[in-house]
C-alpha cells in the first residue's frame, strides 16, 4: 500500500514524539512492504517564528492533499504568559480543525494492567476500563464570537451549536457504540440543567437514539461525569460530548491510563483524518528525550487501522504492550526507573521488525536507561 502522510511536528515535545511514530511507521512499511511518503509542514509557534502565521496556507494545502495527517503537539510558554498576544500557536490547530472540518475527535481510554500500580487508583477500579470519548471538535465555545471590551474589563466567549453539528457526530458515536466489540451504551455528557446548547444536544441525541434501538442511552451532567470517571470508570462505553467538556474530561480520563502521554486520538471529518496524541507540547520536557512517545505511536496505529491495515496496527499495539509489561517506560510513568523517548521508539520499531524478543540484549537497553542520582 502506498500512502501520503502529512506530518506536522508542531511545538515542544511534538517533534521528538512524532519522530518515534514515524520510525515505527517506517518499521511497518519495511516489514509489510508498504510505502509511506511523508510531507512535513509547519504549524504552531514554530510556524509563527518562521512565517508569521500559526497555520500557513501551504500546510492546509499539504494536509488536504494527504491520505492522513500525523500531528505532534502545539503551544509555547511565551504565548501562554502573554494573554495580550494577538497571534497564538493554538490558532494553528483550531484553524486546521476548522479548515479540514475535523468535527469529531475520537479518544479511546484504556487502562494497561502493567501500569495500574503506578496510577493513583486501586487496581480493582481500573479493571475493564475501556471507553471512547467522542468529542465535538469544530463548534461550541472554542469557535464562538470572542470579545474584549475596549477598556478590557469585560470578555465574552459565545457557545453556539446547531442541530446539524450535533447530528453528524452523534451518528458517528452511535455507529461506533453498535460495533460488535462495544458494550452498546452511549453516555451524553452535558450541562442541560444550565445551558441552552446542552438542552439542544439532549433533544437531538434523544431523537437520533430512536434510529439505534440496540444502543442504551444515558445522560450525565458534566460535573457528575467528572466524578463518575474517577469513581466508576468501567461503567462507560461511548461518551459523546461537546468541545470543551470533551477537552477537560479526556485529560481527566487519561489518568486512568497511567499517563496523559499514553493516549492517541483521531480527528475525523469528511476529508483526510488527523491523528494526534491527546497531550500538549509539554515545553519543560522539550529536547530532553524524556517525553512519552506512546500517545503518538498509538496514533500512528490508529492511522493504520483507518487505512484498513488492521494486522499492522495490532502489531504496533502488541509492541507497545510488550514494552510496558517489560518495564520499558518513560519518566512520566516511572520517575525513577525510566527509559528515553528514543529508546522506547527504537524498542517498538525493533519489535515490529521482529528483532525482539529472544534477541533482545537487555544489557544494551540497561545502558540506555536514565540514571538519576
Ligand atoms: C487538545 C488540546 C487543544 C484543545 C489545545 C492545544 C488547543 O488541549 O487537543 O485537547 O483544547 O483542543
Ligand atoms: Mg486538551
Short mmCIF file of C-alpha atoms in Angstrom, two decimals, residues 136-363:
data_model
loop_
_atom_site.label_atom_id
_atom_site.label_comp_id
_atom_site.label_asym_id
_atom_site.label_seq_id
_atom_site.Cartn_x
_atom_site.Cartn_y
_atom_site.Cartn_z
CA UNK A 136 -17.16 17.53 19.11
CA UNK A 137 -14.23 19.49 17.70
CA UNK A 138 -15.28 22.35 15.45
CA UNK A 139 -18.07 24.09 17.38
CA UNK A 140 -19.07 25.35 20.79
CA UNK A 141 -17.27 27.89 22.90
CA UNK A 142 -13.96 27.29 21.10
CA UNK A 143 -15.29 28.78 17.91
CA UNK A 144 -17.97 31.25 19.09
CA UNK A 145 -17.64 35.00 18.92
CA UNK A 146 -14.90 36.35 21.16
CA UNK A 147 -14.91 39.87 22.51
CA UNK A 148 -12.91 42.03 24.83
CA UNK A 149 -14.34 45.42 25.68
CA UNK A 150 -12.29 48.45 24.81
CA UNK A 151 -11.46 49.16 28.44
CA UNK A 152 -10.51 45.46 28.72
CA UNK A 153 -12.77 44.83 31.73
CA UNK A 154 -15.33 42.59 30.05
CA UNK A 155 -14.78 39.49 27.94
CA UNK A 156 -17.18 37.24 26.04
CA UNK A 157 -16.87 33.73 24.60
CA UNK A 158 -20.03 32.65 22.90
CA UNK A 159 -21.07 28.99 22.81
CA UNK A 160 -23.07 28.05 19.74
CA UNK A 161 -24.26 24.68 18.46
CA UNK A 162 -26.56 23.84 15.59
CA UNK A 163 -28.68 20.74 15.18
CA UNK A 164 -26.63 19.72 12.15
CA UNK A 165 -23.36 19.93 14.09
CA UNK A 166 -24.75 17.72 16.83
CA UNK A 167 -26.32 15.24 14.44
CA UNK A 168 -23.21 14.41 12.44
CA UNK A 169 -21.07 13.50 15.44
CA UNK A 170 -23.96 11.79 17.22
CA UNK A 171 -24.41 9.41 14.28
CA UNK A 172 -20.69 8.56 14.35
CA UNK A 173 -20.83 7.88 18.08
CA UNK A 174 -23.96 5.71 17.86
CA UNK A 175 -22.49 3.71 14.97
CA UNK A 176 -19.34 3.20 16.97
CA UNK A 177 -21.34 2.03 20.00
CA UNK A 178 -23.00 -0.57 17.77
CA UNK A 179 -19.71 -2.25 16.87
CA UNK A 180 -19.54 -5.89 17.94
CA UNK A 181 -16.70 -5.25 20.40
CA UNK A 182 -18.54 -2.40 22.16
CA UNK A 183 -20.96 -2.53 25.10
CA UNK A 184 -23.79 -0.75 23.18
CA UNK A 185 -24.01 2.10 25.60
CA UNK A 186 -23.75 5.81 24.88
CA UNK A 187 -23.50 8.49 27.54
CA UNK A 188 -24.18 12.07 26.55
CA UNK A 189 -22.23 14.40 28.83
CA UNK A 190 -23.67 17.90 29.05
CA UNK A 191 -24.86 20.62 31.40
CA UNK A 192 -28.51 20.60 30.39
CA UNK A 193 -29.63 21.89 33.78
CA UNK A 194 -27.96 25.20 32.94
CA UNK A 195 -27.02 25.57 29.28
CA UNK A 196 -29.33 26.04 26.30
CA UNK A 197 -26.79 24.42 23.98
CA UNK A 198 -26.79 21.33 26.22
CA UNK A 199 -30.58 21.14 26.05
CA UNK A 200 -30.32 21.17 22.26
CA UNK A 201 -27.75 18.34 22.46
CA UNK A 202 -30.13 16.27 24.60
CA UNK A 203 -33.08 16.85 22.27
CA UNK A 204 -31.12 15.98 19.13
CA UNK A 205 -29.43 12.94 20.68
CA UNK A 206 -32.74 11.61 22.05
CA UNK A 207 -34.24 11.88 18.58
CA UNK A 208 -31.28 10.16 16.87
CA UNK A 209 -31.27 7.42 19.51
CA UNK A 210 -34.54 6.11 18.03
CA UNK A 211 -32.56 5.02 14.96
CA UNK A 212 -30.22 2.96 17.15
CA UNK A 213 -32.56 0.94 19.37
CA UNK A 214 -29.81 -1.51 20.33
CA UNK A 215 -27.78 1.27 21.98
CA UNK A 216 -28.70 2.23 25.53
CA UNK A 217 -28.50 6.00 26.07
CA UNK A 218 -27.70 7.75 29.32
CA UNK A 219 -27.45 11.43 30.10
CA UNK A 220 -24.97 12.77 32.61
CA UNK A 221 -24.21 16.31 33.73
CA UNK A 222 -20.56 17.10 33.20
CA UNK A 223 -19.83 17.76 36.87
CA UNK A 224 -21.22 14.36 37.78
CA UNK A 225 -19.42 12.78 34.81
CA UNK A 226 -16.12 14.19 36.05
CA UNK A 227 -16.72 12.40 39.34
CA UNK A 228 -18.00 9.14 37.80
CA UNK A 229 -14.93 8.85 35.55
CA UNK A 230 -12.84 8.58 38.70
CA UNK A 231 -15.30 6.67 40.90
CA UNK A 232 -16.51 4.04 38.49
CA UNK A 233 -14.85 4.33 35.08
CA UNK A 234 -15.84 0.90 33.82
CA UNK A 235 -19.49 1.96 33.56
CA UNK A 236 -18.65 3.89 30.38
CA UNK A 237 -18.58 2.63 26.81
CA UNK A 238 -19.01 5.57 24.44
CA UNK A 239 -19.08 9.10 25.80
CA UNK A 240 -20.44 11.77 23.48
CA UNK A 241 -19.86 15.38 24.39
CA UNK A 242 -19.30 18.90 23.19
CA UNK A 243 -15.96 20.53 22.53
CA UNK A 244 -14.86 21.98 25.85
CA UNK A 245 -16.32 19.29 28.10
CA UNK A 246 -14.56 16.72 25.91
CA UNK A 247 -11.26 18.55 26.23
CA UNK A 248 -11.49 18.57 30.01
CA UNK A 249 -12.79 15.08 30.69
CA UNK A 250 -10.32 13.47 28.30
CA UNK A 251 -7.35 14.85 30.21
CA UNK A 252 -9.01 13.66 33.39
CA UNK A 253 -9.65 10.22 31.93
CA UNK A 254 -6.03 9.90 30.84
CA UNK A 255 -5.05 9.41 34.47
CA UNK A 256 -6.76 6.02 34.22
CA UNK A 257 -4.29 5.06 31.51
CA UNK A 258 -1.28 5.80 33.68
CA UNK A 259 -0.27 8.98 31.91
CA UNK A 260 -1.54 11.66 29.57
CA UNK A 261 1.37 10.64 27.36
CA UNK A 262 -0.20 7.26 26.60
CA UNK A 263 -3.32 8.24 24.74
CA UNK A 264 -3.85 8.62 20.99
CA UNK A 265 -6.70 10.24 19.10
CA UNK A 266 -8.19 10.58 15.66
CA UNK A 267 -9.94 13.68 14.39
CA UNK A 268 -12.42 12.82 11.70
CA UNK A 269 -14.17 14.97 9.12
CA UNK A 270 -15.14 14.49 5.53
CA UNK A 271 -11.60 14.57 4.15
CA UNK A 272 -8.23 13.37 5.44
CA UNK A 273 -8.22 12.23 9.06
CA UNK A 274 -5.77 13.73 11.55
CA UNK A 275 -4.08 11.57 14.18
CA UNK A 276 -2.53 13.06 17.28
CA UNK A 277 -1.67 12.20 20.87
CA UNK A 278 -4.02 13.95 23.28
CA UNK A 279 -1.19 15.52 25.27
CA UNK A 280 0.09 19.04 24.85
CA UNK A 281 3.53 20.40 23.97
CA UNK A 282 5.00 19.86 27.49
CA UNK A 283 7.66 22.55 26.97
CA UNK A 284 9.52 21.67 30.19
CA UNK A 285 10.48 18.34 28.63
CA UNK A 286 11.22 19.56 25.11
CA UNK A 287 14.56 18.42 23.73
CA UNK A 288 15.36 16.21 26.74
CA UNK A 289 14.40 12.87 25.20
CA UNK A 290 12.14 12.11 28.17
CA UNK A 291 8.64 12.56 26.72
CA UNK A 292 6.38 9.56 26.29
CA UNK A 293 6.12 8.70 22.57
CA UNK A 294 3.37 6.11 23.03
CA UNK A 295 0.45 8.51 22.50
CA UNK A 296 1.98 9.40 19.16
CA UNK A 297 2.92 5.82 18.27
CA UNK A 298 -0.61 4.61 19.06
CA UNK A 299 -1.95 7.48 16.97
CA UNK A 300 0.08 6.03 14.10
CA UNK A 301 -1.55 2.65 14.85
CA UNK A 302 -4.98 4.29 14.65
CA UNK A 303 -3.92 5.72 11.29
CA UNK A 304 -3.06 2.25 10.02
CA UNK A 305 -6.45 0.96 11.20
CA UNK A 306 -8.03 3.80 9.27
CA UNK A 307 -6.07 2.67 6.18
CA UNK A 308 -7.55 -0.81 6.70
CA UNK A 309 -4.22 -2.22 7.91
CA UNK A 310 -5.60 -3.97 10.98
CA UNK A 311 -2.80 -6.51 11.32
CA UNK A 312 -0.13 -3.81 11.19
CA UNK A 313 -1.98 -1.75 13.79
CA UNK A 314 -2.31 -4.77 16.08
CA UNK A 315 1.40 -5.42 15.80
CA UNK A 316 2.16 -1.89 16.99
CA UNK A 317 -0.20 -2.34 19.93
CA UNK A 318 1.46 -5.66 20.78
CA UNK A 319 4.85 -3.94 20.66
CA UNK A 320 3.64 -1.17 22.96
CA UNK A 321 2.25 -3.73 25.42
CA UNK A 322 5.50 -5.61 25.28
CA UNK A 323 7.47 -2.51 26.31
CA UNK A 324 5.05 -1.75 29.13
CA UNK A 325 5.00 -5.27 30.55
CA UNK A 326 8.78 -5.36 30.49
CA UNK A 327 9.08 -2.09 32.36
CA UNK A 328 10.39 -0.07 29.43
CA UNK A 329 8.59 3.15 30.27
CA UNK A 330 9.30 6.86 30.15
CA UNK A 331 9.69 9.25 33.04
CA UNK A 332 6.03 10.34 33.18
CA UNK A 333 5.15 6.77 34.13
CA UNK A 334 8.06 5.85 36.33
CA UNK A 335 10.07 8.86 37.52
CA UNK A 336 12.83 6.65 38.93
CA UNK A 337 13.36 3.77 36.52
CA UNK A 338 12.77 5.26 33.14
CA UNK A 339 13.98 4.99 29.56
CA UNK A 340 14.40 7.67 26.95
CA UNK A 341 11.87 8.63 24.28
CA UNK A 342 14.18 7.42 21.54
CA UNK A 343 14.87 4.10 23.32
CA UNK A 344 11.16 3.35 23.59
CA UNK A 345 10.70 4.24 19.90
CA UNK A 346 13.61 2.03 18.96
CA UNK A 347 12.32 -0.91 21.01
CA UNK A 348 8.86 -0.64 19.50
CA UNK A 349 10.17 -0.42 15.95
CA UNK A 350 12.57 -3.32 16.59
CA UNK A 351 9.68 -5.38 17.88
CA UNK A 352 7.67 -4.55 14.76
CA UNK A 353 10.63 -5.65 12.63
CA UNK A 354 10.79 -8.89 14.52
CA UNK A 355 14.14 -8.17 16.14
CA UNK A 356 12.72 -8.85 19.61
CA UNK A 357 12.13 -10.85 21.78
CA UNK A 358 14.75 -13.50 22.19
CA UNK A 359 17.45 -11.47 20.54
CA UNK A 360 16.99 -8.64 22.98
CA UNK A 361 20.16 -7.51 24.60
CA UNK A 362 18.94 -6.38 27.98
CA UNK A 363 22.38 -5.01 28.93
#
